[in-house]
mmCIF file of C-alpha atoms and ligand atoms in Angstrom:
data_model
loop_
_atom_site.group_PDB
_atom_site.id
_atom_site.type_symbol
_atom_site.label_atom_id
_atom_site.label_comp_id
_atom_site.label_asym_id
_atom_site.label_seq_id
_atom_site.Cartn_x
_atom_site.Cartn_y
_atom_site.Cartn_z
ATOM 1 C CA UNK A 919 32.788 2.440 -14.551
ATOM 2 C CA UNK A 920 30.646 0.925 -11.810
ATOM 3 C CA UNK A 921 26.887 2.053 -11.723
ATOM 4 C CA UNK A 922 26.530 3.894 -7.994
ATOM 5 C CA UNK A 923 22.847 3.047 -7.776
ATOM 6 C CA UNK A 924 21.671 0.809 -5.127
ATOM 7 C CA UNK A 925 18.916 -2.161 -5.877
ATOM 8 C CA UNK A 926 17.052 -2.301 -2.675
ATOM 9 C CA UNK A 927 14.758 -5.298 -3.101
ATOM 10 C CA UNK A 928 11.341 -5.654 -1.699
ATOM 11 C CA UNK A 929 12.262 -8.881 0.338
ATOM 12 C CA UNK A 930 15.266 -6.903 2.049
ATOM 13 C CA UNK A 931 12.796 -4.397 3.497
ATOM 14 C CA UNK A 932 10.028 -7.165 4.460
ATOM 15 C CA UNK A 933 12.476 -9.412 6.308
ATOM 16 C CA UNK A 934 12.611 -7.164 9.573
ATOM 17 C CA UNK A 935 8.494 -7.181 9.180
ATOM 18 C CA UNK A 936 8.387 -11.060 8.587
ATOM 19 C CA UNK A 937 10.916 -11.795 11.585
ATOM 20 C CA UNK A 938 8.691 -9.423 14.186
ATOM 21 C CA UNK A 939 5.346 -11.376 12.855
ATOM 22 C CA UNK A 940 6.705 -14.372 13.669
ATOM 23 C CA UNK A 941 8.579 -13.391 16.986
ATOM 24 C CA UNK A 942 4.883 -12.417 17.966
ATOM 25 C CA UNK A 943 2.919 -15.243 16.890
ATOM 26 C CA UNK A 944 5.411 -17.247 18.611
ATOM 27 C CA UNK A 945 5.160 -15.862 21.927
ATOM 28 C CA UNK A 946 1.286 -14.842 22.081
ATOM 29 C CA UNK A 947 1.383 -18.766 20.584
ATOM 30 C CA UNK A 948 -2.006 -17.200 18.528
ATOM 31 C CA UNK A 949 -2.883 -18.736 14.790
ATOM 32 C CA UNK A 950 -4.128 -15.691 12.802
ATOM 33 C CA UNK A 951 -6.278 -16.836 10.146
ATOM 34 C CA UNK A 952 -6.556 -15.512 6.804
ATOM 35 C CA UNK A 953 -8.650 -15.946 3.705
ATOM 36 C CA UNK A 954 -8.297 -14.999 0.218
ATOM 37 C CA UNK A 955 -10.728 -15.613 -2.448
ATOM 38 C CA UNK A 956 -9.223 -15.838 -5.963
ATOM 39 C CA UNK A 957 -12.578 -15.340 -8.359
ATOM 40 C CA UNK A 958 -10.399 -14.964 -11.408
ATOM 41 C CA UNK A 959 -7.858 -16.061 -14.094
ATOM 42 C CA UNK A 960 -4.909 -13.228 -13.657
ATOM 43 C CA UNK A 961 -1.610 -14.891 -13.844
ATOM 44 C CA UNK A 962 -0.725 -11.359 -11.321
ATOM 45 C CA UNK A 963 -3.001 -12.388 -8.542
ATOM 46 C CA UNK A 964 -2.645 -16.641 -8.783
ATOM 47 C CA UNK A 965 1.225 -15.203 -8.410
ATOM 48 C CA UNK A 966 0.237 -12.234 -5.353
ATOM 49 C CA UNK A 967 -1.750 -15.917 -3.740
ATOM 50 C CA UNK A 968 1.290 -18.133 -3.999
ATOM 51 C CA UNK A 969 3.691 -14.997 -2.374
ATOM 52 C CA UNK A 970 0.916 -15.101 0.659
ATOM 53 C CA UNK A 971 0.645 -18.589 1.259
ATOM 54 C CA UNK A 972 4.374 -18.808 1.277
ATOM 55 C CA UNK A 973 4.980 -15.910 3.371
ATOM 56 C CA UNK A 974 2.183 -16.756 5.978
ATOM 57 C CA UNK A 975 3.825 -20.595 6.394
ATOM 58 C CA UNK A 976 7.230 -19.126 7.131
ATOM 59 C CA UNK A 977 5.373 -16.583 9.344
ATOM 60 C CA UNK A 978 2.766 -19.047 11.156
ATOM 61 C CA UNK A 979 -0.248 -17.303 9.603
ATOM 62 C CA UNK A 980 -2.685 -20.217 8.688
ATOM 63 C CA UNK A 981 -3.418 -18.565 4.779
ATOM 64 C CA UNK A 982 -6.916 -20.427 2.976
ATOM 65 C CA UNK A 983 -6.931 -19.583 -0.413
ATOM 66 C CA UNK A 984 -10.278 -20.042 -1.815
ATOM 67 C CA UNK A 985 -11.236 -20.523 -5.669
ATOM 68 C CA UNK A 986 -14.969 -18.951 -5.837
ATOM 69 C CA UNK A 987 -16.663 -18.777 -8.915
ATOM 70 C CA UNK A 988 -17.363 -14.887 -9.547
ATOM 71 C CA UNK A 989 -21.007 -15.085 -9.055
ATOM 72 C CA UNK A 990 -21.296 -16.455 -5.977
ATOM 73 C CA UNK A 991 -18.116 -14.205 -4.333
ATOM 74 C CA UNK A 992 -20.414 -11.528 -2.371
ATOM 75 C CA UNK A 993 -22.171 -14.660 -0.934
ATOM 76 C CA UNK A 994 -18.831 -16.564 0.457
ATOM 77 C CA UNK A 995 -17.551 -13.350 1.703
ATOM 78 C CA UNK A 996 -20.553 -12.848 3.903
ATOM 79 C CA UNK A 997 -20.196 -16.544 5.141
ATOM 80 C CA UNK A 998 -16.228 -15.513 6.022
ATOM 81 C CA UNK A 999 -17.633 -12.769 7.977
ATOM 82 C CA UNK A 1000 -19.344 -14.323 9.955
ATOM 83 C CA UNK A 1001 -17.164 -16.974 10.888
ATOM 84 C CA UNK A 1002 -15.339 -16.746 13.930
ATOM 85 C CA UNK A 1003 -12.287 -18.701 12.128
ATOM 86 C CA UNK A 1004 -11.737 -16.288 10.429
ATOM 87 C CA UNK A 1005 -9.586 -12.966 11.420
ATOM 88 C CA UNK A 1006 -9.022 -11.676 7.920
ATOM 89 C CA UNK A 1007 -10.261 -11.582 4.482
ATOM 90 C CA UNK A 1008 -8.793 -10.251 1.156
ATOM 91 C CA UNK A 1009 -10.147 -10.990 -2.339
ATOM 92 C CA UNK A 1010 -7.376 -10.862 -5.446
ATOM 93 C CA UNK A 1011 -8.791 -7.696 -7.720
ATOM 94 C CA UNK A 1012 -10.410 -7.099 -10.435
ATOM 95 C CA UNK A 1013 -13.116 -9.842 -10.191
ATOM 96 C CA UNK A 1014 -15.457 -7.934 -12.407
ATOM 97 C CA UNK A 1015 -13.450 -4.453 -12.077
ATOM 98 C CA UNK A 1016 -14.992 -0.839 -11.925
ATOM 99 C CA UNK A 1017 -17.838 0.015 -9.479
ATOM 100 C CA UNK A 1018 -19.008 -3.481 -8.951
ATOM 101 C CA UNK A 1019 -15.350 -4.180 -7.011
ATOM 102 C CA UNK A 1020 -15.579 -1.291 -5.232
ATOM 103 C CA UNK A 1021 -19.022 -2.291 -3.747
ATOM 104 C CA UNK A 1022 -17.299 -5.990 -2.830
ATOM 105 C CA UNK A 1023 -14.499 -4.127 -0.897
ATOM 106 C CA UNK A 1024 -17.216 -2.363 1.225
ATOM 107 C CA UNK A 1025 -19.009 -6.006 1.630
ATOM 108 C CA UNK A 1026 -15.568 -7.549 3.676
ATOM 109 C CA UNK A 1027 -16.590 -6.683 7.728
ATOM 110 C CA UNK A 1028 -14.577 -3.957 8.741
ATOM 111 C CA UNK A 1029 -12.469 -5.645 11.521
ATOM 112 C CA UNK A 1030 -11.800 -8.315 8.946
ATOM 113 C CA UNK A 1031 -10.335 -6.188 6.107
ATOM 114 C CA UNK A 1032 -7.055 -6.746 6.302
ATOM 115 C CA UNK A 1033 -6.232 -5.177 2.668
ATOM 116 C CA UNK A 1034 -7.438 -1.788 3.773
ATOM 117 C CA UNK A 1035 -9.826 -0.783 1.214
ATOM 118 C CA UNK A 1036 -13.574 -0.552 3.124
ATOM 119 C CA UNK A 1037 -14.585 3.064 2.758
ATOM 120 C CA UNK A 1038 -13.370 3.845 6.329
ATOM 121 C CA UNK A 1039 -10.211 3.153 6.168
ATOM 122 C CA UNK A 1040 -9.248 4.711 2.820
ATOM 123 C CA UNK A 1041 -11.748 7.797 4.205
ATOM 124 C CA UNK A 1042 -9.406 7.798 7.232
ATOM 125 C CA UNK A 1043 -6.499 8.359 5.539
ATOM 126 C CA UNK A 1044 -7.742 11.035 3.127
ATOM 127 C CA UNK A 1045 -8.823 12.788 6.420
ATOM 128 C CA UNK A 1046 -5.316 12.035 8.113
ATOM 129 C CA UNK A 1047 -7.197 10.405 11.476
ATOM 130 C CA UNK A 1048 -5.336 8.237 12.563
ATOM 131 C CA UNK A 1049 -7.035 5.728 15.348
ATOM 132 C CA UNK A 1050 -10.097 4.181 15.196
ATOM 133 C CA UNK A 1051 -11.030 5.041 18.806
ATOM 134 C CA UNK A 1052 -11.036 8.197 20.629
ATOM 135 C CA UNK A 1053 -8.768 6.701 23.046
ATOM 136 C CA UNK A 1054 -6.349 6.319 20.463
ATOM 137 C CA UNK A 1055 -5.819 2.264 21.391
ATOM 138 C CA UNK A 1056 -6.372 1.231 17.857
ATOM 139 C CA UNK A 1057 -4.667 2.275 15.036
ATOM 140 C CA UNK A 1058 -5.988 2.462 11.790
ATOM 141 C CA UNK A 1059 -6.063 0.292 9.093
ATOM 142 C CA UNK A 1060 -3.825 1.501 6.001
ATOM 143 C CA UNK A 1061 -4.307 0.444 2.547
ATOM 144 C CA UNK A 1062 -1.345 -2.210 1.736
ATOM 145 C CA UNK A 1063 0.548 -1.700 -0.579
ATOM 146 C CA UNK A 1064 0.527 2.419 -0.412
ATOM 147 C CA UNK A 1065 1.493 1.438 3.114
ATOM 148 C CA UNK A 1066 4.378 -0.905 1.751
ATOM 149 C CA UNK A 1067 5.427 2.140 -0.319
ATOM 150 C CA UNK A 1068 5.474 3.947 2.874
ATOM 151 C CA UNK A 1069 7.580 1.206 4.923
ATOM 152 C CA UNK A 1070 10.030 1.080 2.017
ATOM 153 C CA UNK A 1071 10.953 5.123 2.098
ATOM 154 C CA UNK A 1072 11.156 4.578 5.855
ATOM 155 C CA UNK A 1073 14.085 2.102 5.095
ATOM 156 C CA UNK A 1074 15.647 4.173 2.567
ATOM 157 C CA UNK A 1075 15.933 7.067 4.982
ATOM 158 C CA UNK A 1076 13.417 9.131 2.455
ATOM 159 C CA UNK A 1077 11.604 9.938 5.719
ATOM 160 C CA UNK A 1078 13.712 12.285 8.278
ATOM 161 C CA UNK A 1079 13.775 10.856 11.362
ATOM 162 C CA UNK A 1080 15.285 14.351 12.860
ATOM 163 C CA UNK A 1081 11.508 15.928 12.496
ATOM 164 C CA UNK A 1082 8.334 14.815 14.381
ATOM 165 C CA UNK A 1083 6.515 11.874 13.668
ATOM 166 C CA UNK A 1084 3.941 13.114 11.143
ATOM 167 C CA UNK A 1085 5.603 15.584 9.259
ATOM 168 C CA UNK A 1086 9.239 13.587 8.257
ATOM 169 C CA UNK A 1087 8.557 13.792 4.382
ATOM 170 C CA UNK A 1088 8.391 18.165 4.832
ATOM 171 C CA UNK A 1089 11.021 19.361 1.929
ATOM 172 C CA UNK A 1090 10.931 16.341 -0.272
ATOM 173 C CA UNK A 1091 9.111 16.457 -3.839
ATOM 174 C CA UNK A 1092 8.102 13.305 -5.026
ATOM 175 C CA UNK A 1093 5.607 12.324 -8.271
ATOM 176 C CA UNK A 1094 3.247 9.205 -7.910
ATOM 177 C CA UNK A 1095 2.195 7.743 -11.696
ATOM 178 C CA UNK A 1096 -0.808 6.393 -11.027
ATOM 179 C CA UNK A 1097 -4.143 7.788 -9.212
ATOM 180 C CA UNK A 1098 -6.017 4.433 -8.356
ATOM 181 C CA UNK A 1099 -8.421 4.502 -5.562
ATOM 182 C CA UNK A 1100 -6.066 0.647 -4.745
ATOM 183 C CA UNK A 1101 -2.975 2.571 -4.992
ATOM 184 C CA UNK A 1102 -2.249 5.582 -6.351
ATOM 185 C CA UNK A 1103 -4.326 8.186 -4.731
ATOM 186 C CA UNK A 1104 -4.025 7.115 -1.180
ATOM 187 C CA UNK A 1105 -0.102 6.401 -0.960
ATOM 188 C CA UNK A 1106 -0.091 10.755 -2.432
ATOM 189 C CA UNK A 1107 -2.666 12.024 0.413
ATOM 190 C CA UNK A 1108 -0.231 9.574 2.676
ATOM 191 C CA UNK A 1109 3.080 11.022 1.597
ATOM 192 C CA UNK A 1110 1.367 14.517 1.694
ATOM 193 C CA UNK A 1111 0.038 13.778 4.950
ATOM 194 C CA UNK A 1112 3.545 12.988 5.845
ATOM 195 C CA UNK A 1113 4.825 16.635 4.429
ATOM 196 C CA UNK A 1114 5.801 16.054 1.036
ATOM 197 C CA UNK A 1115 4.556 17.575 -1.793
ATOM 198 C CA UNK A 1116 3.789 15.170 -3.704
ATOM 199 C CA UNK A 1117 2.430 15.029 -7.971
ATOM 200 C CA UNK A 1118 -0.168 12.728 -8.840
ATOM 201 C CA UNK A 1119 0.098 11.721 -12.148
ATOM 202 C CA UNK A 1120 -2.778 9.568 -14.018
ATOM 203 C CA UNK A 1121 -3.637 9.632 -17.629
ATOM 204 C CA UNK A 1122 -6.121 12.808 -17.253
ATOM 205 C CA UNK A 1123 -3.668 14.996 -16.308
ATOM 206 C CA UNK A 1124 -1.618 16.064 -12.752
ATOM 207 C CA UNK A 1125 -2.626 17.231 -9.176
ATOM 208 C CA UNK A 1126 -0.617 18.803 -6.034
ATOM 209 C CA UNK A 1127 -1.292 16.850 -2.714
ATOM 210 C CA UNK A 1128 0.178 19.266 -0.163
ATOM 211 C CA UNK A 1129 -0.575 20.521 3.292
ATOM 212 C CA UNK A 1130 0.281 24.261 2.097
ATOM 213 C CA UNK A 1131 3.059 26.511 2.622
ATOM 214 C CA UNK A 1132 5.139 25.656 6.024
ATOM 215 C CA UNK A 1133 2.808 21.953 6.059
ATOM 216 C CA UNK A 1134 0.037 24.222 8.194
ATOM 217 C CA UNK A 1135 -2.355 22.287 7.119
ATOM 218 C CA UNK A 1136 -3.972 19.243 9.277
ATOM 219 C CA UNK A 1137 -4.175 17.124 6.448
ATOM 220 C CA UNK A 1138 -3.105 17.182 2.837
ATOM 221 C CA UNK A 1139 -5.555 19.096 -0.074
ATOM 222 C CA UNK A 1140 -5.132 18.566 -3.789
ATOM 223 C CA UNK A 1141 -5.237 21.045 -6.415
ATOM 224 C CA UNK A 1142 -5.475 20.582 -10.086
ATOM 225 C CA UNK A 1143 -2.319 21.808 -12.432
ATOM 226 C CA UNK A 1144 -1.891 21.894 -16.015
ATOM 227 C CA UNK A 1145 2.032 20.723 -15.269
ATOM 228 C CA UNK A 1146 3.678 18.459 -17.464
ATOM 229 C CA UNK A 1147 5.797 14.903 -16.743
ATOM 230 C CA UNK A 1148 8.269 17.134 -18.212
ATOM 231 C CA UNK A 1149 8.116 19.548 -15.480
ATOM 232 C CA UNK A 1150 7.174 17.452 -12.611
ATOM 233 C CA UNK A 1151 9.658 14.972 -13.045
ATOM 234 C CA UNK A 1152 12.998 16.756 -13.119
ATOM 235 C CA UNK A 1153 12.183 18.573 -9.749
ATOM 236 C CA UNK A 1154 11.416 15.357 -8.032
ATOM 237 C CA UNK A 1155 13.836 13.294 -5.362
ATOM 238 C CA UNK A 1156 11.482 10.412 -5.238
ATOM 239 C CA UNK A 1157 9.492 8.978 -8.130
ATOM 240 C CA UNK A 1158 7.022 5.927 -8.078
ATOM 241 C CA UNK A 1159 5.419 4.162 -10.656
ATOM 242 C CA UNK A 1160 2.345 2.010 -10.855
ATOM 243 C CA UNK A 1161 0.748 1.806 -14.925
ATOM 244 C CA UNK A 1162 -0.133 -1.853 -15.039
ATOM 245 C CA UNK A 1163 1.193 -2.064 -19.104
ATOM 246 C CA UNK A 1164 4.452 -2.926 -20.312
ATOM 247 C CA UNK A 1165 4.391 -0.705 -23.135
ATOM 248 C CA UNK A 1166 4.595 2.495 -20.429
ATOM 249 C CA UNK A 1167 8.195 3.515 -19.592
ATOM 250 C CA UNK A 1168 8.981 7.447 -17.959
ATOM 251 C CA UNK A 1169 11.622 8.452 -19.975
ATOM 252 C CA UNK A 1170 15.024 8.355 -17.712
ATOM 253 C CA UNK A 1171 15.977 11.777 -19.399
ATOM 254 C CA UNK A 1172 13.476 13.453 -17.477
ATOM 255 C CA UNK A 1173 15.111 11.792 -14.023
ATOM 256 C CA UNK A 1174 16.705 14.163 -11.429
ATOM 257 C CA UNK A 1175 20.501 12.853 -10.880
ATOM 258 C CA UNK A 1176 20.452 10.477 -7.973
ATOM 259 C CA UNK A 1177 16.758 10.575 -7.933
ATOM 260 C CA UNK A 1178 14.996 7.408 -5.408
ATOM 261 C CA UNK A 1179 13.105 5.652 -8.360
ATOM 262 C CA UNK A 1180 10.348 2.964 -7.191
ATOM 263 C CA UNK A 1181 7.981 0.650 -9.115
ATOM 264 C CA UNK A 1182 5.081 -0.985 -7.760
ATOM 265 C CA UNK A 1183 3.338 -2.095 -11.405
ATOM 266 C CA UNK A 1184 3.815 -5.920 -12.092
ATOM 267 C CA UNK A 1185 5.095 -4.033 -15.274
ATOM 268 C CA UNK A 1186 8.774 -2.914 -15.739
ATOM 269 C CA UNK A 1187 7.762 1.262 -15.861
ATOM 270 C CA UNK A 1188 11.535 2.161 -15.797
ATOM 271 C CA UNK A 1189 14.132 2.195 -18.531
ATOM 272 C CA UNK A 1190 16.939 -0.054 -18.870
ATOM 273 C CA UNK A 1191 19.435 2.686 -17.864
ATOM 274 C CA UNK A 1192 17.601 3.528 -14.709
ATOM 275 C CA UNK A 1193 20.522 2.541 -12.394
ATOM 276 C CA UNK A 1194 22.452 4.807 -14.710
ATOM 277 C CA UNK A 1195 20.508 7.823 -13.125
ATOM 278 C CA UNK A 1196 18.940 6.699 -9.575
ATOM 279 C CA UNK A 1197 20.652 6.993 -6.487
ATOM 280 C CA UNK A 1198 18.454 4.072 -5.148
ATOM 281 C CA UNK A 1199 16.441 1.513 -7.584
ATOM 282 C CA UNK A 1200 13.359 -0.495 -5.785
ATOM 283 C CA UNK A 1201 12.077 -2.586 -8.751
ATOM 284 C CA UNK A 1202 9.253 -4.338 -7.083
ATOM 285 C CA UNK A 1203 7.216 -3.642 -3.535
ATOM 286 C CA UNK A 1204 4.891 -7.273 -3.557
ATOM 287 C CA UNK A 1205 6.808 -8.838 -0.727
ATOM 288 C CA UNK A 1206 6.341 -5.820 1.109
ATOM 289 C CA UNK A 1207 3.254 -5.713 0.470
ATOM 290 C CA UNK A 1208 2.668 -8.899 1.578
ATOM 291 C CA UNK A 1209 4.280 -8.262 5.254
ATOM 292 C CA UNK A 1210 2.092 -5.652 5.483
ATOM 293 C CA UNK A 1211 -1.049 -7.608 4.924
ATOM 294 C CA UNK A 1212 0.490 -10.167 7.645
ATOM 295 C CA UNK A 1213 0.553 -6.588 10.106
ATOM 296 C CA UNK A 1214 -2.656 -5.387 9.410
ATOM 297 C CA UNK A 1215 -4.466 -9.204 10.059
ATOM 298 C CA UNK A 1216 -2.416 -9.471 13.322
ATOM 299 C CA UNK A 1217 -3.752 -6.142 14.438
ATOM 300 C CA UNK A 1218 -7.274 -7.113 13.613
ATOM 301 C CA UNK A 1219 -6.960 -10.294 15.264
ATOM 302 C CA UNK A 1220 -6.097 -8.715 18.580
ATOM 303 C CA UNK A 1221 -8.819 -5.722 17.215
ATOM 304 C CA UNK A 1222 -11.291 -8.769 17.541
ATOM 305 C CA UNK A 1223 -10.117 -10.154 20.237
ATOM 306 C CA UNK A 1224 -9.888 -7.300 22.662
ATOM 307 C CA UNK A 1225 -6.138 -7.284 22.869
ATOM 308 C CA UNK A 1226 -5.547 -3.757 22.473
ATOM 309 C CA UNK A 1227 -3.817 -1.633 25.480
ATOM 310 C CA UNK A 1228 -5.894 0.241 27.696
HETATM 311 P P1 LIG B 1262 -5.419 0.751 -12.219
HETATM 312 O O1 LIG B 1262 -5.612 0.322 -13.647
HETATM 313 O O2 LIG B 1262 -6.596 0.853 -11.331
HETATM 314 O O3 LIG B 1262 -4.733 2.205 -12.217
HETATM 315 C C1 LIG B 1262 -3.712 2.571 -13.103
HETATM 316 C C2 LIG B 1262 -3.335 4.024 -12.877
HETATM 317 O O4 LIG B 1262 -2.257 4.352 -13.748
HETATM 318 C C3 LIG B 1262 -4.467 5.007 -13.181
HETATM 319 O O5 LIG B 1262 -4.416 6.068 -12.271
HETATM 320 C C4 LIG B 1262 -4.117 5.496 -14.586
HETATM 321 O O6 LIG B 1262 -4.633 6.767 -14.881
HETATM 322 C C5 LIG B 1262 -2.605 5.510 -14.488
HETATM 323 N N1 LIG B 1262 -1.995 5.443 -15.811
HETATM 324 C C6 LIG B 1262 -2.196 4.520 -16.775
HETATM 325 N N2 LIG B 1262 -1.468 4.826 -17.865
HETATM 326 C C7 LIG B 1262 -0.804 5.965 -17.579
HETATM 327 C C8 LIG B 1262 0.093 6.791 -18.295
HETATM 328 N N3 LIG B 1262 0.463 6.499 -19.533
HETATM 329 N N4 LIG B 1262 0.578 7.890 -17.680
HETATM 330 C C9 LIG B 1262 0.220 8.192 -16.424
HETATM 331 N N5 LIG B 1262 -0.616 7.455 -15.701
HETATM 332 C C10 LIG B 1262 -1.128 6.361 -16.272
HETATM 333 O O7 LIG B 1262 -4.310 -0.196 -11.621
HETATM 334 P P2 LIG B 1262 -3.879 -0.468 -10.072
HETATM 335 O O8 LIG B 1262 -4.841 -1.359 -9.415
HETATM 336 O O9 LIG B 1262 -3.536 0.808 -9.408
HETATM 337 O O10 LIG B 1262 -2.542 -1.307 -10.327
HETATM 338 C C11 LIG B 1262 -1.449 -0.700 -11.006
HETATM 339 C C12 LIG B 1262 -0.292 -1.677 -11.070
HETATM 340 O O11 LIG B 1262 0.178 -1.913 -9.749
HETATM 341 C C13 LIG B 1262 -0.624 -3.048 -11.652
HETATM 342 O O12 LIG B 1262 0.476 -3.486 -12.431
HETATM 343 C C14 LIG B 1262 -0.791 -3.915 -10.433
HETATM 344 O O13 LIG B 1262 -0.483 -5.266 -10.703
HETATM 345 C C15 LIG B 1262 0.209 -3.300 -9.500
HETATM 346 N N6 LIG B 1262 -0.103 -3.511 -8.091
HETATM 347 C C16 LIG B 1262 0.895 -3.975 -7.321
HETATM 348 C C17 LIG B 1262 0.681 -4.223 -5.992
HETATM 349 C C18 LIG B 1262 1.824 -4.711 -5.166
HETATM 350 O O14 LIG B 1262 1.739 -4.826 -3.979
HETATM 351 N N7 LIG B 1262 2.944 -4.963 -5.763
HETATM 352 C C19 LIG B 1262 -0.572 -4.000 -5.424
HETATM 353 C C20 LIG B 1262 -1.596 -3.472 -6.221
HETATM 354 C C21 LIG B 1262 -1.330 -3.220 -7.568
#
């Protein structure tokens, strides 16, 4: 019997997103310019370079990758800032991982950070404020690839387009495995934001991001639970996965029938028999991830450039 699951694949959702960034560079004939610095030796990130550069030629983003030696990273990054050139910067994590990255992300110049990770921006969307002006000209910033996560329910319909802009995930339950500050934690205080309810899994245990009974809340708050995967799981329509290890797989068992399954970890997180219980299988999000990168420098560049609308 035929499986009913649908693959979606992330360069089926990015393709709309690619066409539209190169429709506009086209017409505003600008040449956004990004830089990435590559200061180590994962296999993942010389692979997440080689997706940009590709994607930016097709797109007519001018992409510099730059090999930096970790030491003198903080340094080069201050030079990119203050180059005119230069409309965006990202750096390919971990360089030397834990608190010393997280001080790096805050050293990329606010209108240049194109990833999404300065303290404002992820602050932002904790907070659910949504414009960097009072005006409300420019929007914010969003972390990439919980933004990709984002743009890929939007094309699976997870997000109701029948309710107002803001609230479109109220109803749906969906579990997040992994709580990075990267990843994890910001796409669940984005989903929650949204309306969901939303677990947040990690390997300490699992949290609630909601915005309370009948989503009166402003933004989302997080409790602590002593729930199980066991009992988060089965109650969920939409479950993502990010544990960067291929030893990790959530048990397909546990799987609501039809559920929406998604996995952003370079790492296979799903069983083999996945299609065998999801309604809609997303194996990968990098290409989306990508496109989203391409968005956010475009919208800096014009940031930068004074281009918003008055
Ligand atoms: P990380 O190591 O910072 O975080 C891993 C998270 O998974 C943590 O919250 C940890 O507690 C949780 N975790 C680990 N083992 C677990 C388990 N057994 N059960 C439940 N939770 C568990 O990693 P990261 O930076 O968030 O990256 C995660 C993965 O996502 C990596 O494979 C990375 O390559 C990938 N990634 C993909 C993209 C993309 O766009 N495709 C972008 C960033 C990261």
């Amino acid at each position: 019997m035929p499986v009913a699951c649908k693959t979606v694949l992330a360069s089926r959702v990015s393709a709309k997103f690619r066409d539209e960034i190169k429709v506009d560079i086209k017409e505003r004939k600008v040449c956004p310019k990004l830089v990435g610095f590559l200061a180590n030796d994962d296999p993942a990130a010389a692979k997440y370079a080689e997706w940009t550069s590709k994607t930016c030629a097709e797109t007519g983003v001018a992409f510099e990758l730059r090999k930096v030696d970790k030491q003198d990273l903080e340094e080069k990054i201050t030079e990119a800032n203050e180059d005119p050139d230069v409309n965006g910067i990202m750096v390919y994590y971990p360089v030397f991982g834990g608190k010393q990255d997280a001080y790096l992300q805050n050293c990329v110049s606010e209108l240049k950070d194109v990833e999404g990770l300065c303290h404002k921006f992820v602050h932002n969307v904790y907070y659910n404020v949504r414009y960097m002006d009072e005006e409300e000209t420019m929007k914010c910033i969003i972390p990439c690839t919980p933004l990709a996560c984002v743009k890929i329910l939007e094309f699976i319909g997870v997000y109701n387009p029948v309710i107002p802009l803001g609230n479109r995930l109220y109803g749906r339950t969906i579990t997040v495995v992994n709580r990075s500050e990267i990843v994890g934690r910001p796409l669940a205080a984005m989903l929650a934001n949204d309306g969901a309810k939303v677990y947040s899994v990690d390997v300490n245990g699992i949290q609630v991001f909601t915005r309370g009974t009948g989503i009166h809340l402003q933004a989302h708050k997080v409790e602590d639970t002593n729930l199980t995967l066991e009992q988060v799981v089965p109650q969920s329509d939409v479950v993502i996965t990010g544990v960067p290890t291929p030893k990790y797989k959530l048990p397909s068992s546990l799987l609501k029938d039809g559920v929406i399954a998604i996995n952003f970890s370079s790492s296979a997180n799903f069983e083999d028999d996945i299609k065998t219980k999801a309604s809609i299988f997303v194996p990968s999000v990098g290409k989306v991830t990508v496109a989203m990168l391409e968005r956010n420098l475009l919208r800096l560049h014009d940031y930068q450039h004074n281009l918003v609308e008055k």
